Amino acid sequence: MTSSSKIAVRELPLFPLPEVVLFPTRPLPLHIFEFRYRIMMNTILESDRRFGVLMVDPVQGTIANVGCCAEIIHYQRLPDDRMKMLTLGQQRFRVLEYVREKPYRVGLVEWLEDQPPSQDLRPFASEVEQLLRDVVRLSAKLTEQNIELPEELPDLPTELSYWVASNLYGVAAEQQSLLEMQDTIARLEREAEILTTTRNHLAARSVLKDTFNQNP
């Protein structure tokens, strides 16, 4: 193996968050109030503004081994040295070992990337996008609210797979599984399964709603 093909390894400050899974290209607003994380953010702001976000399972009390690097895009200092900040997901990583635990965790991490695709990803992405539009349309009909997708969904299949994964709600374990996948097709296929189940469920509820509304 040549040195240029080795996966880069670096130390990264780590920020565990209960049931939060960050994906590349996706925003994550944060409110920093714990003392140790105020120390961490002040240190990061003096360097490259990057830290790792890891999902904590509140039931098991475990911290995920795969996370996503976040970059601080904007921040605002509040009274008592608290901070509000907007971060953006960058590349994914795997924790190889913890270098230290106090005052905050620092890990030795390796970067993760999806495998090069063996076939055209666009058909998979188109299927997922259509399912997404179906789910939004049915949700809007059922709730009688104006629910719309952003005008511009990500064009690139890999970025679309991250966008869909980041917008799944209440299923942090499923999101973590999608984050850990290193195959874009597998991620899109799993998202198609989730969206198909959701669409079918919403369609059945919509039929019931229409039936009840037609009855005198």
PDB file of N, CA, C and O in Angstrom, residues 56-63:
ATOM      1  N   VAL A  56     -25.240   9.408  20.888  1.00  0.00           N
ATOM      2  CA  VAL A  56     -25.334   8.669  22.146  1.00  0.00           C
ATOM      3  C   VAL A  56     -26.694   7.978  22.196  1.00  0.00           C
ATOM      4  O   VAL A  56     -27.718   8.604  21.937  1.00  0.00           O
ATOM      5  N   ASP A  57     -26.684   6.688  22.511  1.00  0.00           N
ATOM      6  CA  ASP A  57     -27.928   5.956  22.730  1.00  0.00           C
ATOM      7  C   ASP A  57     -28.316   6.145  24.194  1.00  0.00           C
ATOM      8  O   ASP A  57     -27.657   5.604  25.087  1.00  0.00           O
ATOM      9  N   PRO A  58     -29.385   6.932  24.466  1.00  0.00           N
ATOM     10  CA  PRO A  58     -29.722   7.238  25.864  1.00  0.00           C
ATOM     11  C   PRO A  58     -30.217   6.027  26.647  1.00  0.00           C
ATOM     12  O   PRO A  58     -30.116   5.997  27.872  1.00  0.00           O
ATOM     13  N   VAL A  59     -30.732   5.029  25.945  1.00  0.00           N
ATOM     14  CA  VAL A  59     -31.224   3.817  26.623  1.00  0.00           C
ATOM     15  C   VAL A  59     -30.048   2.936  27.035  1.00  0.00           C
ATOM     16  O   VAL A  59     -29.921   2.511  28.184  1.00  0.00           O
ATOM     17  N   GLN A  60     -29.172   2.669  26.078  1.00  0.00           N
ATOM     18  CA  GLN A  60     -28.010   1.813  26.357  1.00  0.00           C
ATOM     19  C   GLN A  60     -26.885   2.577  27.064  1.00  0.00           C
ATOM     20  O   GLN A  60     -26.036   1.975  27.714  1.00  0.00           O
ATOM     21  N   GLY A  61     -26.875   3.914  26.880  1.00  0.00           N
ATOM     22  CA  GLY A  61     -25.786   4.707  27.442  1.00  0.00           C
ATOM     23  C   GLY A  61     -24.491   4.559  26.676  1.00  0.00           C
ATOM     24  O   GLY A  61     -23.411   4.877  27.184  1.00  0.00           O
ATOM     25  N   THR A  62     -24.584   4.092  25.428  1.00  0.00           N
ATOM     26  CA  THR A  62     -23.388   3.865  24.614  1.00  0.00           C
ATOM     27  C   THR A  62     -23.173   5.008  23.633  1.00  0.00           C
ATOM     28  O   THR A  62     -24.117   5.682  23.216  1.00  0.00           O
ATOM     29  N   ILE A  63     -21.911   5.209  23.256  1.00  0.00           N
ATOM     30  CA  ILE A  63     -21.551   6.223  22.269  1.00  0.00           C
ATOM     31  C   ILE A  63     -21.159   5.516  20.982  1.00  0.00           C
ATOM     32  O   ILE A  63     -20.381   4.561  20.992  1.00  0.00           O
TER      33      ILE A  63
END
